[in-house]
Amino acid sequence: MVQVTKDMTIGEILSINLNVAPVFYAMGMHCLGCPASQGETLEEAAWVHGVDPDRIEKEINDYLAAHPDEDSASES
């Protein structure tokens, strides 16, 4: 199972599993389609949006652990 880290870019995380997008949206991170966000690290994006980077890292990893058969080709 892939583990997301705070130094991974938003683009890298979404390429692992697009279905984690709602985790970002729920924390107010609605700019996932913005070209700039694709190159931001999870930590950078979290701080810009006033979110604890450890919290979002955990939420994404919890989602991935609960959905091990999903991949970047999965649709919601």
mmCIF file of C-alpha atoms in Angstrom:
data_model
loop_
_atom_site.group_PDB
_atom_site.id
_atom_site.type_symbol
_atom_site.label_atom_id
_atom_site.label_comp_id
_atom_site.label_asym_id
_atom_site.label_seq_id
_atom_site.Cartn_x
_atom_site.Cartn_y
_atom_site.Cartn_z
ATOM 1 C CA MET A 1 0.000 0.000 0.000
ATOM 2 C CA VAL A 2 1.231 3.467 -0.906
ATOM 3 C CA GLN A 3 1.664 5.934 1.928
ATOM 4 C CA VAL A 4 1.242 9.635 1.254
ATOM 5 C CA THR A 5 3.771 11.977 2.836
ATOM 6 C CA LYS A 6 3.654 15.733 3.343
ATOM 7 C CA ASP A 7 6.490 16.260 0.870
ATOM 8 C CA MET A 8 4.542 14.677 -2.008
ATOM 9 C CA THR A 9 2.910 17.054 -4.478
ATOM 10 C CA ILE A 10 -0.839 17.319 -4.868
ATOM 11 C CA GLY A 11 -0.380 16.022 -8.425
ATOM 12 C CA GLU A 12 1.463 12.936 -7.179
ATOM 13 C CA ILE A 13 -1.210 12.225 -4.585
ATOM 14 C CA LEU A 14 -4.044 12.560 -7.097
ATOM 15 C CA SER A 15 -2.193 10.265 -9.505
ATOM 16 C CA ILE A 16 -2.225 7.575 -6.801
ATOM 17 C CA ASN A 17 -5.992 7.779 -6.383
ATOM 18 C CA LEU A 18 -8.260 10.506 -7.744
ATOM 19 C CA ASN A 19 -10.910 9.500 -5.237
ATOM 20 C CA VAL A 20 -8.997 11.280 -2.453
ATOM 21 C CA ALA A 21 -10.153 14.600 -3.944
ATOM 22 C CA PRO A 22 -13.158 14.816 -1.562
ATOM 23 C CA VAL A 23 -10.729 14.698 1.381
ATOM 24 C CA PHE A 24 -9.114 17.856 0.005
ATOM 25 C CA TYR A 25 -12.496 19.467 -0.723
ATOM 26 C CA ALA A 26 -13.767 18.747 2.789
ATOM 27 C CA MET A 27 -10.837 20.709 4.192
ATOM 28 C CA GLY A 28 -11.495 23.709 1.924
ATOM 29 C CA MET A 29 -8.873 22.848 -0.668
ATOM 30 C CA HIS A 30 -10.964 23.414 -3.804
ATOM 31 C CA CYS A 31 -8.125 24.344 -6.153
ATOM 32 C CA LEU A 32 -7.058 20.845 -7.156
ATOM 33 C CA GLY A 33 -7.405 21.577 -10.865
ATOM 34 C CA CYS A 34 -5.248 24.682 -10.681
ATOM 35 C CA PRO A 35 -1.880 24.125 -12.383
ATOM 36 C CA ALA A 36 -0.051 25.722 -9.450
ATOM 37 C CA SER A 37 -1.597 23.306 -6.958
ATOM 38 C CA GLN A 38 -0.302 20.316 -8.886
ATOM 39 C CA GLY A 39 3.269 21.298 -8.010
ATOM 40 C CA GLU A 40 2.613 22.238 -4.384
ATOM 41 C CA THR A 41 3.506 19.763 -1.698
ATOM 42 C CA LEU A 42 0.773 18.541 0.588
ATOM 43 C CA GLU A 43 2.376 20.487 3.424
ATOM 44 C CA GLU A 44 2.547 23.724 1.414
ATOM 45 C CA ALA A 45 -1.080 23.406 0.295
ATOM 46 C CA ALA A 46 -2.228 22.629 3.823
ATOM 47 C CA TRP A 47 -0.541 25.692 5.298
ATOM 48 C CA VAL A 48 -1.905 27.962 2.544
ATOM 49 C CA HIS A 49 -5.420 26.741 3.355
ATOM 50 C CA GLY A 50 -5.026 26.843 7.148
ATOM 51 C CA VAL A 51 -5.137 23.066 7.522
ATOM 52 C CA ASP A 52 -2.919 20.973 9.784
ATOM 53 C CA PRO A 53 -0.661 19.061 7.358
ATOM 54 C CA ASP A 54 -0.438 16.073 9.705
ATOM 55 C CA ARG A 55 -4.223 15.854 9.815
ATOM 56 C CA ILE A 56 -4.710 15.865 6.043
ATOM 57 C CA GLU A 57 -1.828 13.411 5.586
ATOM 58 C CA LYS A 58 -3.534 11.049 8.042
ATOM 59 C CA GLU A 59 -6.974 11.463 6.448
ATOM 60 C CA ILE A 60 -5.625 10.678 2.982
ATOM 61 C CA ASN A 61 -3.681 7.654 4.243
ATOM 62 C CA ASP A 62 -6.751 6.447 6.154
ATOM 63 C CA TYR A 63 -8.786 6.703 2.945
ATOM 64 C CA LEU A 64 -6.152 4.803 0.947
ATOM 65 C CA ALA A 65 -5.957 2.087 3.622
ATOM 66 C CA ALA A 66 -9.745 1.688 3.592
ATOM 67 C CA HIS A 67 -9.843 1.469 -0.238
ATOM 68 C CA PRO A 68 -6.785 -0.617 -1.192
ATOM 69 C CA ASP A 69 -8.269 -1.844 -4.476
ATOM 70 C CA GLU A 70 -8.801 1.635 -5.903
ATOM 71 C CA ASP A 71 -6.210 3.242 -8.110
ATOM 72 C CA SER A 72 -5.836 6.358 -10.214
ATOM 73 C CA ALA A 73 -8.210 4.918 -12.817
ATOM 74 C CA SER A 74 -11.031 4.524 -10.272
ATOM 75 C CA GLU A 75 -14.088 6.680 -10.639
ATOM 76 C CA SER A 76 -16.201 7.977 -7.802
#
